[in-house]
Coordinates of C-alpha atoms in Angstrom, one line a residue:
M21 CA -15.6 2.2 -0.9
R22 CA -11.9 3.5 0.6
L23 CA -9.5 1.2 1.6
R24 CA -6.4 1.1 3.6
V25 CA -3.7 -1.4 2.5
E26 CA -0.6 -2.6 4.5
F27 CA 2.1 -4.3 2.6
T28 CA 5.8 -5.8 3.4
T29 CA 7.9 -7.1 0.6
E30 CA 10.3 -10.3 1.3
P31 CA 13.4 -11.2 1.4
F32 CA 14.7 -8.2 3.9
D33 CA 18.2 -6.9 3.4
L34 CA 19.0 -4.6 6.4
D35 CA 22.0 -3.0 4.5
E36 CA 19.8 -1.3 1.6
A37 CA 16.9 -1.9 0.0
P38 CA 16.3 -4.6 -2.5
A39 CA 14.8 -4.1 -6.0
H40 CA 11.5 -5.8 -5.0
A41 CA 11.1 -3.2 -2.2
V42 CA 11.8 -0.3 -4.6
V43 CA 9.6 -1.2 -7.0
A44 CA 6.9 -1.6 -4.7
R45 CA 7.5 1.9 -3.4
E46 CA 7.8 3.1 -6.8
V47 CA 4.4 1.6 -7.6
I48 CA 2.3 2.7 -4.6
Q49 CA 4.2 6.3 -4.7
G50 CA 2.9 7.1 -8.1
A51 CA -0.5 5.6 -7.8
P52 CA -3.1 8.4 -7.4
L53 CA -4.1 7.5 -3.4
D54 CA -4.6 9.8 -1.0
T55 CA -2.2 8.9 1.5
V56 CA 0.9 6.9 1.5
D57 CA 3.2 5.7 4.4
V58 CA 6.6 4.3 3.3
G59 CA 9.1 2.5 5.4
P60 CA 11.9 0.1 5.8
F61 CA 9.8 -2.7 7.5
G62 CA 6.0 -1.8 5.8
N63 CA 4.4 0.4 3.9
T64 CA 0.8 1.7 4.1
A65 CA -2.0 3.5 1.5
E66 CA -5.3 4.6 1.5
G67 CA -7.4 5.8 -1.5
D68 CA -10.5 5.0 -3.1
V69 CA -11.4 1.6 -3.9
D70 CA -10.4 0.9 -7.6
A71 CA -6.9 3.2 -7.0
V72 CA -6.0 0.7 -4.5
L73 CA -7.1 -2.3 -5.8
N74 CA -5.2 -1.1 -9.2
A75 CA -1.8 0.0 -7.3
V76 CA -2.2 -3.5 -5.0
D77 CA -2.5 -5.5 -8.8
A78 CA 0.4 -3.3 -10.1
M79 CA 2.8 -3.4 -7.1
L80 CA 2.3 -7.2 -6.9
R81 CA 3.0 -7.9 -10.3
R82 CA 6.2 -5.7 -10.4
S83 CA 7.5 -6.9 -6.8
L84 CA 7.6 -10.3 -7.6
G85 CA 8.7 -9.5 -11.1
A86 CA 11.8 -7.8 -9.5
G87 CA 12.4 -10.6 -6.8
A88 CA 10.2 -10.6 -4.1
T89 CA 9.9 -14.4 -3.0
R90 CA 6.7 -13.0 -0.3
V91 CA 4.5 -10.0 -0.2
S92 CA 2.1 -9.8 3.3
L93 CA -1.0 -7.5 2.8
Q94 CA -3.6 -6.7 4.5
V95 CA -6.6 -4.5 3.4
N96 CA -9.3 -2.8 5.6
V97 CA -12.1 -0.8 4.7
I98 CA -12.3 2.2 6.3
G99 CA -15.5 4.0 5.1
E100 CA -17.2 5.7 2.1
P101 CA -16.1 8.7 0.1
A102 CA -17.4 11.4 2.1
D103 CA -19.1 9.9 4.8
P104 CA -20.0 12.6 7.7
A105 CA -19.8 9.5 9.9
D106 CA -16.1 9.0 9.4
P107 CA -14.0 10.1 12.4
G108 CA -12.5 13.8 11.3
E109 CA -14.7 14.3 8.6
A110 CA -17.5 15.8 10.7
D111 CA -15.3 18.9 12.1
K112 CA -14.2 19.7 8.1

């Protein structure tokens, strides 16, 4: 199964990235995920179910430990690995 996770950590600081946001970004960028997109107001990553769930677990634990007071996240099932029915896979 493939998953997409979208998340934000709070509190926000528009002047510089707070420690909890930096930690969350480092965890996600260091995980064995297929795609990662980090931004100032939200982050998205996709990958295998185990990779995403392990990354989310580590991100939650480390960002809360670094001062996050709220983490909002959404997880979506986006398909099966190498499923030719997935959009774009038939073209490969």
